[in-house]
Each structure stands twice: as structure tokens, then as C-alpha cells.
GROMACS .gro file of C-alpha atoms in nm:
model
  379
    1UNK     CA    1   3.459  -5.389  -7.094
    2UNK     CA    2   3.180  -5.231  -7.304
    3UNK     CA    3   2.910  -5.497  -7.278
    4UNK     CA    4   2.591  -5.362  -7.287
    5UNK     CA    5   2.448  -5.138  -7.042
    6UNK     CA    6   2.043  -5.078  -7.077
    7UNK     CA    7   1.910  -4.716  -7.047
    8UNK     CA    8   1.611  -4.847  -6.896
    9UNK     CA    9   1.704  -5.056  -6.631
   10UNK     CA   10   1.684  -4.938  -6.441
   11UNK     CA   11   1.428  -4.691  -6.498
   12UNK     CA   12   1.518  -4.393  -6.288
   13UNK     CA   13   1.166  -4.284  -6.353
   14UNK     CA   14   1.062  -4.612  -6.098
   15UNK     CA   15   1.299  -4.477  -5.839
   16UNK     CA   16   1.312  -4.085  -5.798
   17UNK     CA   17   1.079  -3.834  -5.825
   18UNK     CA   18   1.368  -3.585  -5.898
   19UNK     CA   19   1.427  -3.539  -6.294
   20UNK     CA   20   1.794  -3.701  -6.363
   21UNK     CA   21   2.106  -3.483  -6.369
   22UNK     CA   22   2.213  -3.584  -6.699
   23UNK     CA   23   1.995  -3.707  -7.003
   24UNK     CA   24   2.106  -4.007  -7.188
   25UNK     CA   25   2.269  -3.831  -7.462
   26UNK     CA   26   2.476  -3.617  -7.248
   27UNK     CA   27   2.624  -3.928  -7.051
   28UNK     CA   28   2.983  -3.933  -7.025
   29UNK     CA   29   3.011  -4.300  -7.152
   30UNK     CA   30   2.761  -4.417  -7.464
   31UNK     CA   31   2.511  -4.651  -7.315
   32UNK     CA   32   2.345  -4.766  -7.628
   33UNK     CA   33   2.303  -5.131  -7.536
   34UNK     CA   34   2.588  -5.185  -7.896
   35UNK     CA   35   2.910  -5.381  -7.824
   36UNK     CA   36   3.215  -5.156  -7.847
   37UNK     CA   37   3.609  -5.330  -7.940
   38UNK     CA   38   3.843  -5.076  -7.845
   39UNK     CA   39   4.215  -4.986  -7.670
   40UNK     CA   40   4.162  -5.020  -7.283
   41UNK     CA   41   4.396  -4.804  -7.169
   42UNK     CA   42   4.660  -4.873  -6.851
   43UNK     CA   43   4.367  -4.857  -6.594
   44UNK     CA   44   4.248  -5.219  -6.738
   45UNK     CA   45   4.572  -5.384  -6.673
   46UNK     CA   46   4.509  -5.305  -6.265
   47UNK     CA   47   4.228  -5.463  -6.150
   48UNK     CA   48   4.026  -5.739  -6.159
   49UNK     CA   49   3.665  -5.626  -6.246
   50UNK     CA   50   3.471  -5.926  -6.169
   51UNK     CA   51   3.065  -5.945  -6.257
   52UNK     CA   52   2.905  -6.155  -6.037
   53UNK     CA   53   2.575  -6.266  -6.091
   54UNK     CA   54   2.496  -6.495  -5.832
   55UNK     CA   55   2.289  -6.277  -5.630
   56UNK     CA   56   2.104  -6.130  -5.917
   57UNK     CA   57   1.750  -6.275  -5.834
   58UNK     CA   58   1.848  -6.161  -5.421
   59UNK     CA   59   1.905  -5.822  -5.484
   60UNK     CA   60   1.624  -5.724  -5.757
   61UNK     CA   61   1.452  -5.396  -5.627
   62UNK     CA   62   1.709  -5.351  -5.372
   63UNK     CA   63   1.661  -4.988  -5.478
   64UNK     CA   64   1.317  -4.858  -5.580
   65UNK     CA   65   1.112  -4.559  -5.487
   66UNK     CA   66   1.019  -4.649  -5.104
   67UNK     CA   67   1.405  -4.730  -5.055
   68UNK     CA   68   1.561  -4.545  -4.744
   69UNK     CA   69   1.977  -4.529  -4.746
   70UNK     CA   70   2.077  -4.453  -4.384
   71UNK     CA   71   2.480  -4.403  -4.265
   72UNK     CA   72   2.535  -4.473  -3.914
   73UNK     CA   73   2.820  -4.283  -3.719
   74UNK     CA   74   2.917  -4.404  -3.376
   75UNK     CA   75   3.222  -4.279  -3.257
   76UNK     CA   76   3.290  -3.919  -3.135
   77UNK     CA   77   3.660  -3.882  -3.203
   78UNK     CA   78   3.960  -4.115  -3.264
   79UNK     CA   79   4.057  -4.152  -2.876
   80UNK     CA   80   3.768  -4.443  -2.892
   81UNK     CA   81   4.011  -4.642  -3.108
   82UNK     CA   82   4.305  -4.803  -3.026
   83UNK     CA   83   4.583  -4.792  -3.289
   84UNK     CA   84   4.899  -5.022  -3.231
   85UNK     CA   85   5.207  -4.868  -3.435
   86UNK     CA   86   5.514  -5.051  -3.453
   87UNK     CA   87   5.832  -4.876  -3.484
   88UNK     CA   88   5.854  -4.757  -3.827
   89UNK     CA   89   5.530  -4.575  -3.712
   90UNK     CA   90   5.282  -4.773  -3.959
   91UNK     CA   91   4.929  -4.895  -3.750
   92UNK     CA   92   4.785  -5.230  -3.765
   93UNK     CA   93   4.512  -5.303  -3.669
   94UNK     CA   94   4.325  -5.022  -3.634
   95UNK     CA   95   4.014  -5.132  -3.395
   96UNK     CA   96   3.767  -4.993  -3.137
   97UNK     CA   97   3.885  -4.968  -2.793
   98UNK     CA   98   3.557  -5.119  -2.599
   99UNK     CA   99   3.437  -5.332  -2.841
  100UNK     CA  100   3.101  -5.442  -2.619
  101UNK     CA  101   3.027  -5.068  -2.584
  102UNK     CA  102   3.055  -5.027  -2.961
  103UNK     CA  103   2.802  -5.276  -3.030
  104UNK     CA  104   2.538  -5.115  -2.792
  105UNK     CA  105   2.602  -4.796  -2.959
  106UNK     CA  106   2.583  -4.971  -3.325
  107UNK     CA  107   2.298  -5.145  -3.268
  108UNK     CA  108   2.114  -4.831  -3.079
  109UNK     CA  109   2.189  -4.675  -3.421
  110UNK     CA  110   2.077  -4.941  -3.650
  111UNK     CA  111   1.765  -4.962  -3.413
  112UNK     CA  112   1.712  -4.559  -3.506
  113UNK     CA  113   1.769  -4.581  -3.859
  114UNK     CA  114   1.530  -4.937  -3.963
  115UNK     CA  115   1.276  -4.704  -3.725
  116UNK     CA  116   1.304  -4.429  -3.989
  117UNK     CA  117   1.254  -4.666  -4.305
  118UNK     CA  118   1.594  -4.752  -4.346
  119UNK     CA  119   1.638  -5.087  -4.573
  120UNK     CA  120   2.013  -4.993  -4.653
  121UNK     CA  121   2.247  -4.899  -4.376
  122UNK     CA  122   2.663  -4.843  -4.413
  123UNK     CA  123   2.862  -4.885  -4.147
  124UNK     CA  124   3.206  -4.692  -4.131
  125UNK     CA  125   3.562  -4.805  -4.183
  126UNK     CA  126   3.744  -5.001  -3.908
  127UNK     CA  127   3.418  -4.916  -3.636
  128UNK     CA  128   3.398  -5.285  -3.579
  129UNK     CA  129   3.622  -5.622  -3.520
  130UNK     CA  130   3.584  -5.911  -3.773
  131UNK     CA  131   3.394  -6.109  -3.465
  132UNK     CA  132   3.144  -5.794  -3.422
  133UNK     CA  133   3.069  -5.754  -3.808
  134UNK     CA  134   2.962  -6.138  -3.797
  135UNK     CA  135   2.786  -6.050  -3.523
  136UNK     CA  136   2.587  -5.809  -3.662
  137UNK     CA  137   2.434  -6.006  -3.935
  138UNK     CA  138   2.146  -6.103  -3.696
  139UNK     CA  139   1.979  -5.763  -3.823
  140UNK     CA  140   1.924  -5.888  -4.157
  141UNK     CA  141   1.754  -6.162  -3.960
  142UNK     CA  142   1.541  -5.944  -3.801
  143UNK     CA  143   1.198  -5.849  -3.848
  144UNK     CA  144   1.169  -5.538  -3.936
  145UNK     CA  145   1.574  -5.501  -4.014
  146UNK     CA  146   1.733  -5.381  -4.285
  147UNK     CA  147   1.779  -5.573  -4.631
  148UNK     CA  148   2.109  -5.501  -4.689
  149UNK     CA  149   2.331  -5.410  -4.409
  150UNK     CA  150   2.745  -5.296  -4.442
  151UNK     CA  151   2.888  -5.382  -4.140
  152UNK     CA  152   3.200  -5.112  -4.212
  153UNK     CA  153   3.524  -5.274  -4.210
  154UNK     CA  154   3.783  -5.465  -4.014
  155UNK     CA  155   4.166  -5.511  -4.042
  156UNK     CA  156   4.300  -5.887  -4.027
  157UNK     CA  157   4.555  -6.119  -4.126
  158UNK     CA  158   4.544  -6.437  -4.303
  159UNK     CA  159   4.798  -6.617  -4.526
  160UNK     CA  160   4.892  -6.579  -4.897
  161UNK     CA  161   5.061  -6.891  -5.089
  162UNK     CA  162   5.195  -6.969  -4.698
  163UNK     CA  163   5.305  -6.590  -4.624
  164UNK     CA  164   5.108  -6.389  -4.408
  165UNK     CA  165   4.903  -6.088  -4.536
  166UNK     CA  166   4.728  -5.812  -4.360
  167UNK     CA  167   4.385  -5.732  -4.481
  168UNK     CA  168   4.116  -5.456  -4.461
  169UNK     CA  169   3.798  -5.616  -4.595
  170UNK     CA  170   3.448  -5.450  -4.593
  171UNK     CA  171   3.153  -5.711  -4.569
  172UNK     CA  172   2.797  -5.661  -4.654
  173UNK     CA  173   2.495  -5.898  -4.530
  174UNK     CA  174   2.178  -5.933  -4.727
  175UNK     CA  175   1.886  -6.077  -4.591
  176UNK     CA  176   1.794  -6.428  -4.665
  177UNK     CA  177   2.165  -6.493  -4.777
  178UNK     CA  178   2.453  -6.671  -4.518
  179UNK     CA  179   2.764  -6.608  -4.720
  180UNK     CA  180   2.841  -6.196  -4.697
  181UNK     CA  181   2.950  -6.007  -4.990
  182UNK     CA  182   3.299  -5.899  -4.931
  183UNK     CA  183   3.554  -5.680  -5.075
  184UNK     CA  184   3.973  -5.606  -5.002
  185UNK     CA  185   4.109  -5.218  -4.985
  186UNK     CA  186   4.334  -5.190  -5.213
  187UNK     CA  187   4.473  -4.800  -5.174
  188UNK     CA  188   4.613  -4.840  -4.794
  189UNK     CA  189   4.634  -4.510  -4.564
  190UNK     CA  190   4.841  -4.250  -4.494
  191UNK     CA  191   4.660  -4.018  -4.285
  192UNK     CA  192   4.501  -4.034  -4.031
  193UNK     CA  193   4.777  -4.317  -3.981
  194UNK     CA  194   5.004  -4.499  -4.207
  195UNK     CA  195   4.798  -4.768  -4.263
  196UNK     CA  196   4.952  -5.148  -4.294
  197UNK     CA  197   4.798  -5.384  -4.484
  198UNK     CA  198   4.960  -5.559  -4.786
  199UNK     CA  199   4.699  -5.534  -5.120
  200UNK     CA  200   4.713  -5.844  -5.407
  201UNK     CA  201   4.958  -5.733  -5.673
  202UNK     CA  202   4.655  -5.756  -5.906
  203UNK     CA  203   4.311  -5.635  -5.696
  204UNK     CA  204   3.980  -5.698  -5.737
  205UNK     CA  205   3.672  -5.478  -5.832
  206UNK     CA  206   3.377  -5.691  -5.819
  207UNK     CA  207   3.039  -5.553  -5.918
  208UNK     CA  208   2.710  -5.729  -5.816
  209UNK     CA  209   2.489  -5.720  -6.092
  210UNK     CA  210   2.054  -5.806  -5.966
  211UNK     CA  211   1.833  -5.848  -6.235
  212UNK     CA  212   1.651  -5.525  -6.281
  213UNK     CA  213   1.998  -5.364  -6.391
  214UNK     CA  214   2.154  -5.261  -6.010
  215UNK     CA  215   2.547  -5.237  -6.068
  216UNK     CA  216   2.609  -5.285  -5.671
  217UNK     CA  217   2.966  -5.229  -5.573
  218UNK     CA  218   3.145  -5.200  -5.167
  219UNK     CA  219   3.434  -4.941  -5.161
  220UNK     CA  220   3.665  -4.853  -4.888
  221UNK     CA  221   3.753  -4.515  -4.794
  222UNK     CA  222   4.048  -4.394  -5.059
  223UNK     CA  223   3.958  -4.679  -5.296
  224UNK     CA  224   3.704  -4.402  -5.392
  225UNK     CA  225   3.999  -4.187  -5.487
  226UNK     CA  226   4.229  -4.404  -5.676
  227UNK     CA  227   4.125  -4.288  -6.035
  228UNK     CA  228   4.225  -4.556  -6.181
  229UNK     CA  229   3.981  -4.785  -5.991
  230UNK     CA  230   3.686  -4.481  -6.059
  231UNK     CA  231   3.721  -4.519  -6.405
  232UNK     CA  232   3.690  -4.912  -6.421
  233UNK     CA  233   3.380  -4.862  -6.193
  234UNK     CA  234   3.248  -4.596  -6.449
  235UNK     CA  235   3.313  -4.819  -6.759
  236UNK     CA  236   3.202  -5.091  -6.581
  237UNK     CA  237   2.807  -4.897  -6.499
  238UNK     CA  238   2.835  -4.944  -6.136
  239UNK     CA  239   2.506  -4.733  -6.033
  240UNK     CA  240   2.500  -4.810  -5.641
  241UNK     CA  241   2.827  -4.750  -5.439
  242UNK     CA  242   2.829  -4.830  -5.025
  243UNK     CA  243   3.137  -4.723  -4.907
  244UNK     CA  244   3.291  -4.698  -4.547
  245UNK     CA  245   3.544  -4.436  -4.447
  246UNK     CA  246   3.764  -4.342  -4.213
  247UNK     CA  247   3.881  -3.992  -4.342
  248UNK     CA  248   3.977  -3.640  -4.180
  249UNK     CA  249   3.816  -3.505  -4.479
  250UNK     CA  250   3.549  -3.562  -4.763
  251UNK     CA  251   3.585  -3.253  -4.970
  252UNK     CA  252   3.832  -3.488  -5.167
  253UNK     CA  253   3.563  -3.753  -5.221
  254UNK     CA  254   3.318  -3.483  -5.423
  255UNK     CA  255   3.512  -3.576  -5.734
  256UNK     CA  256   3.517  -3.893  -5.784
  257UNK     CA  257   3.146  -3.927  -5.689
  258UNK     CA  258   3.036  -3.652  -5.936
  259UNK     CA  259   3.181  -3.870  -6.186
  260UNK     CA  260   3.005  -4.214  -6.124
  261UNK     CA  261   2.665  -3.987  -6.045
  262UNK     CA  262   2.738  -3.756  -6.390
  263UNK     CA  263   2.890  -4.101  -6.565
  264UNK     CA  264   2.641  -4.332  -6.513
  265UNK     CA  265   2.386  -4.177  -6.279
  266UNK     CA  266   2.493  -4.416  -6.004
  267UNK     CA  267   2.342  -4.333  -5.630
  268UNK     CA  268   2.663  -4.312  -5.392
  269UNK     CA  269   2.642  -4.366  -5.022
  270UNK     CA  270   3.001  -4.268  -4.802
  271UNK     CA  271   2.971  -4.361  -4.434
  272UNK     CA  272   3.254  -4.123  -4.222
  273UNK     CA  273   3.363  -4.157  -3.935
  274UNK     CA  274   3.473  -4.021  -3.643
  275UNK     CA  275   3.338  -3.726  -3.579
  276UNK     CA  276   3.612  -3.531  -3.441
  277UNK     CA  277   3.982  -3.618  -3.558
  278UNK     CA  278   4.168  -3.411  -3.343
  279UNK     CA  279   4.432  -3.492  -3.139
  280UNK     CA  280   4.499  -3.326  -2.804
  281UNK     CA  281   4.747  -3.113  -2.909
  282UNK     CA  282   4.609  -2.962  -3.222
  283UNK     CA  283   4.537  -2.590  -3.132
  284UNK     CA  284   4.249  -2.626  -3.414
  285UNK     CA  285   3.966  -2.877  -3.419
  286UNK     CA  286   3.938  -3.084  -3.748
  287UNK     CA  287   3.583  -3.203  -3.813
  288UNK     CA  288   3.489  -3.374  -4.159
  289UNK     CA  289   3.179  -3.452  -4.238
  290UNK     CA  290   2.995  -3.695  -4.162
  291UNK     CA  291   2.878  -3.855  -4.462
  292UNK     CA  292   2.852  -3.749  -4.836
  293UNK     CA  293   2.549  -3.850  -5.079
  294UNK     CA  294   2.535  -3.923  -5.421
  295UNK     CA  295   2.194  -3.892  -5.600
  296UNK     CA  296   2.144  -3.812  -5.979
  297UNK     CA  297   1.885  -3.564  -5.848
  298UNK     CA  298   2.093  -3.343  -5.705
  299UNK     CA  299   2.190  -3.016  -5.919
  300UNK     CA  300   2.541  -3.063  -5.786
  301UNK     CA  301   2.553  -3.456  -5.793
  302UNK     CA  302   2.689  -3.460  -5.396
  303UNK     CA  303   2.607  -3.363  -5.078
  304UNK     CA  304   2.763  -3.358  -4.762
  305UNK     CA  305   2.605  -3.420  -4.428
  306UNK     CA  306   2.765  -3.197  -4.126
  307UNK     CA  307   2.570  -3.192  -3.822
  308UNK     CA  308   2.620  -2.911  -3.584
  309UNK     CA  309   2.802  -3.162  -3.302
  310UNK     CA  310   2.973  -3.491  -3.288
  311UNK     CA  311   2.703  -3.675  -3.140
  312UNK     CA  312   2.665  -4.028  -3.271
  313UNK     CA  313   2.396  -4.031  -3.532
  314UNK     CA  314   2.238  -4.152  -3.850
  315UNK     CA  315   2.256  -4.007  -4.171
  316UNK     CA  316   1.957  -4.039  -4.391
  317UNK     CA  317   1.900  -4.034  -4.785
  318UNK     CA  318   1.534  -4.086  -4.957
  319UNK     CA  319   1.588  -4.218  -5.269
  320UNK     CA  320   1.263  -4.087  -5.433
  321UNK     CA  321   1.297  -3.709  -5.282
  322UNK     CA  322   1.653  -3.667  -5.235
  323UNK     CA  323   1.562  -3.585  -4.910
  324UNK     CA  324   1.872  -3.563  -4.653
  325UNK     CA  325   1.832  -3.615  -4.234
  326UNK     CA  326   2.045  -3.623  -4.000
  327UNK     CA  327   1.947  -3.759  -3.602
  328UNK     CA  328   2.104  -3.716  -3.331
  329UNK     CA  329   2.134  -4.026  -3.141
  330UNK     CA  330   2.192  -3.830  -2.783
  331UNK     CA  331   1.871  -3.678  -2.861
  332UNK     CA  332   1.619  -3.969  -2.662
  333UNK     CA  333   1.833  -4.201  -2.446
  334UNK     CA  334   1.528  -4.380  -2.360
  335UNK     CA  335   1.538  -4.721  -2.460
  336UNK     CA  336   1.341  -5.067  -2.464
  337UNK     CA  337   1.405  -5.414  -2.400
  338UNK     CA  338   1.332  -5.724  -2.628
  339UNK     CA  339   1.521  -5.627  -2.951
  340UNK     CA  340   1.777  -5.910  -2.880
  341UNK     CA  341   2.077  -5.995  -2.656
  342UNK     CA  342   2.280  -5.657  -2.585
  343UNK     CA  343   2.075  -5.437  -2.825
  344UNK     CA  344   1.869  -5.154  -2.682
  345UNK     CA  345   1.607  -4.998  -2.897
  346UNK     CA  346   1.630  -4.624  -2.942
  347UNK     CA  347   1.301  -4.434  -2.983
  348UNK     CA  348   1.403  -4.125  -3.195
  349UNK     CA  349   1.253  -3.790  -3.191
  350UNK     CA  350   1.187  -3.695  -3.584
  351UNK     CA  351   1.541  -3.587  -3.782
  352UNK     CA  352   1.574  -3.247  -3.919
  353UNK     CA  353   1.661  -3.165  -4.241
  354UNK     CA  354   2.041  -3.101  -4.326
  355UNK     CA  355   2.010  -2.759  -4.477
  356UNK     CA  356   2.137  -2.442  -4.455
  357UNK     CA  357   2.097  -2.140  -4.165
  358UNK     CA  358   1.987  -1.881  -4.405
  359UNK     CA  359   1.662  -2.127  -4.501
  360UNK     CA  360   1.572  -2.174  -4.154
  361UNK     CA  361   1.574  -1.791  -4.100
  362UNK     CA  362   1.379  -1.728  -4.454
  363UNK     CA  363   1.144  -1.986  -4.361
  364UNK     CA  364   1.108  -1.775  -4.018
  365UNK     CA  365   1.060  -1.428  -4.177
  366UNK     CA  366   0.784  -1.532  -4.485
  367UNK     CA  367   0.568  -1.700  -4.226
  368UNK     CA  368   0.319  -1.983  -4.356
  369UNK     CA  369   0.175  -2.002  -4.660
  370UNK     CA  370  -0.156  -1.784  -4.712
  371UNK     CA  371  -0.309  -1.888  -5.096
  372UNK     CA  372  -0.590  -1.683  -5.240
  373UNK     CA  373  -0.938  -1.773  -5.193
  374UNK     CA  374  -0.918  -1.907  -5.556
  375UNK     CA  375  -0.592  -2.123  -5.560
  376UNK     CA  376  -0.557  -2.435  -5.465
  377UNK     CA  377  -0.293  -2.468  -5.154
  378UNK     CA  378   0.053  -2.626  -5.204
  379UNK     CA  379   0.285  -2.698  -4.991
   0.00000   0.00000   0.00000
């Protein structure tokens, strides 16, 4: 820990248009490219925090100022998954009930979000089966399909030194590359289930360095809230975080993604889902949001996206602007043939912005701009 970490690269200056939240001196960590020998404290002792470099040539300018990060949400509430409890009441594995209907809707999604500029898409936690994930690296295949894709997350087993272990492992495909970029959960569940899957005694946090300075990391879902892990990924100057969720709430995940944004100006993307996590007997209805942003041009580091239903839909971050959009996949069921074997193409209407009621109704009541004769118009 403490290797150097260059200001300049990369140059947020090359990616946003929006002035940085925190200036270099005000940093929370000193990133002035000098070695530093000091105490780790008991955070170091819990994880692994691997640096791999052997996709830094593959994912230079994976992030620049064209670069589109789009969340896709496809389930409606948590009666479209199926979750086998055994009888100490703890749920594995967590999966979607139709799984051929899940890919239609996935790649309908995918389909609307490459057809808004998307190069980046996250998929949510547990949304797919380890056979669809694999399945869905044909996009990165695609012309026209994302560069990097996160296929969510899937529970599994395998064995450990001849015992058997029960896994929840996010994987990532980038195009060009077979081999996926993969990473374990190590903070298991306890709500909406009580999650069971058995974490390594000693877990890994591996960071996927490119060339031109990207820190890229995958995070599941309450990994993001283990503070332990946060500050290892802070130290560490992990800068771009794609994490899938499966959470009745992200008010909890603000935190922890303030940090990384205010520690280390990092761009955060969390992928929620499903939309409604209600049960039929709860007299209230519990609706999180969808997704939650991280951009170091945002006065409050975070963002949350909360569309006004639970349609299935695509949440949308420009990386220059800051620019959030939300659309609403039940907004155009029309479809078209010839994207590929059980894929149908979505043609979306334009997203609106994610903003609040009171700017809609200001924007209604100062009507359009009217410059003097002698000014130049602006927007």
C-alpha cells in the first residue's frame, strides 16, 4: 500500500466537463506520486488487494469524455425470483424464476441502452444464472455492443481443498477478451434473505489497473458497505467501481461512495434491483432506488435514480455532463428482428432527465428563453 498514484492520470480534465469535487490538495489520501512506509492498520490484515495488470493495454480509455455508463433493471419485484430456503431459513441460490424470459428482457435492455451510447452497462445482483451470464458475452461481440459489459451476479457451488463451497461471483466481459474478469462477495446477506454462501477466510480485492491510470474494481452489493474493504479500495486509488445489488435500500450506500468519489475522485456505478421488494403482506410498499451514481462532478458526490414506477428500465450516466436518464423500457414495445438468436431490439423513445418536480414546474412557469437584441443566446 502507498505506491504511487499520479494526479494526472488520469486527467479528469480529458473526461468531464464538470470542475472536480475536490482539488488535489484537499484529497483525503496524499497522492503525490512519493512512496510512503507506514503502520497499516487491522483493515490490511483482511483482504487480499491484488493489482492486476494484465489487461492494462485492453482497458486504456475505457473511460474518456464520449463514455456512456448505463444500469439496466429488469425485474419488477422479488416474486420473479425463486428463493430455495432450507430449514434454518438461510436461501441458496437465489435465481430468476423464467430464466428464458429474463434474457429477452436483458437483452431488450442492453439493446436500449448501446442505442443511447452506452459502452459500459451493469447488470444487477443474482438477475441471471451462471449459464445466462456466459451467455451474454456475445454483446461484447457485437457490433455496435458495449465494451465492457457486467453481467450482475450468480450464486454457485464449487469445491474448496475437496469441500464444497457456495459462491456469489460477479463477472465482467470486455470486448476482444475470452477470459471474464471475475470477483467473490465476501459480506453475505441478511436481508432481503439470509444469504448462504461461504466467503475465503482471507478475500480478495482485486483492482484492474489500464494504462492511462483507470483503478477498475467489481463490487457486490454490501461489499460496498464493509468499511473495512472501502478503505483498502480508497488506499488502494480505485477510481471506477461497477457494482451489482440486490438491496431494499440504497440510502446506506451514499456513504461509502462519497468516500471513494471525495477520496480519490473515483466514478461509482450501483446497479439495483428489483424494483419493488414487497411482499404480499406488507401493508406498506418498499421501493429503493433504482440505481445510485458516483461522479466527482456532483456537488454532493451521489445520486440516486428513482423513477416514478417499477417498469424495467435503464439507468443512464454521461461521464462528461453528469447528465442522469432514466427510460422506461414499457415505453415502445415495438421491436425488430436480426439482433441475434432470442434478442429483440427495442427502439426507445428519448429518456427524461431524473430531476426533481419543482424544476419541471419552474421550467413551466419562466417560459423559454427571450435574450436581448444585443446578447448572444444561451441555452
Amino acid at each position: 500500500m502507498g505506491d504511487p498514484v499520479p494526479l494526472d492520470s488520469p486527467d479528469l480534465r480529458h473526461v468531464m466537463a464538470l470542475s472536480a469535487t475536490s482539488p488535489p490538495w484537499r484529497l483525503a489520501n496524499r497522492l503525490d506520486e512519493t512512496r510512503h512506509v507506514r503502520l497499516a492498520g487491522e483493515w490490511a490484515t483482511q483482504f487480499q488487494v491484488i493489482f492486476d495488470y494484465s489487461l492494462a493495454r485492453e482497458l486504456t480509455g475505457v473511460m474518456d469524455r464520449d463514455t456512456v455508463v448505463a444500469t439496466c433493471h429488469p425485474n419488477r419485484n422479488l416474486a420473479e425470483f425463486h428463493f430455495p430456503a432450507d430449514a434454518s431459513g438461510r436461501t441458496f441460490p437465489v435465481r430468476p424464476k423464467d430464466e428464458e424470459k429474463q434474457q429477452q428482457e436483458i437483452d431488450r435492455l442492453i439493446s436500449a441502452a448501446v442505442a443511447n451510447g452506452a459502452s459500459i452497462v451493469v447488470l444487477p445482483e443474482l438477475c441471471v444464472t451462471e449459464s445466462l451470464a456466459a451467455r451474454l458475452q456475445s454483446w461484447t461481440c457485437r457490433t455496435g455492443g458495449p465494451r465492457m459489459l457486467v453481467a450482475g451476479s450468480y450464486h454457485h457451488a464449487d469445491e474448496r481443498d475437496g469441500a464444497p463451497r457456495r459462491r456469489n461471483t460477479a463477472v465482467a466481459y470486455l470486448r476482444g477478451i475470452a477470459s471474464p474478469l471475475t470477483q467473490d462477495k465476501h459480506s453475505p446477506a441478511d436481508r432481503p434473505v439470509n444469504e448462504d454462501i461461504q466467503p475465503q477466510g482471507w478475500p480478495e480485492l482485486r483492482i484492474h489497473v489500464s494504462d492511462d491510470g483507470w483503478h477498475l474494481v467489481l463490487a457486490i452489493c454490501r461489499d460496498l458497505l464493509n468499511p473495512h474493504a472501502v478503505h483498502a479500495l480508497a488506499e488502494s486509488g480505485a477510481n471506477l467501481l461497477l457494482v451489482p445489488a440486490m438491496s431494499e435500500t440504497l440510502v446506506a450506500f451514499g456513504g461509502p461512495v462519497a468516500n471513494l468519489v471525495g477520496s480519490g475522485q473515483a466514478f461509482v456505478a450501483v446497479a439495483n434491483n428489483p424494483a419493488d421488494f414487497s411482499k404480499a403482506t406488507d401493508l406498506t410498499v418498499r421501493r429503493p432506488a433504482r440505481a445510485l451514481f458516483g461522479h466527482p462532478g456532483f456537488g454532493q458526490l451521489t445520486r440516486l435514480v428513482q423513477p416514478a414506477n417499477s417498469a424495467p428500465g435503464v439507468g443512464l450516466l454521461r461521464v462528461r455532463t453528469g447528465q442522469l436518464q432514466w427510460l422506461d423500457a414499457d415505453a415502445d414495445s415495438d421491436s425488430d428482428a436480426g439482433v441475434g438468436a432470442g434478442a429483440g431490439r427495442t427502439r426507445p423513445r428519448p429518456g427524461t432527465s431524473v430531476r426533481p418536480p419543482w424544476a419541471d414546474t419552474l421550467a413551466r412557469l419562466s417560459g423559454p428563453d427571450r435574450p436581448e437584441p444585443n446578447l448572444q443566446s444561451t441555452p
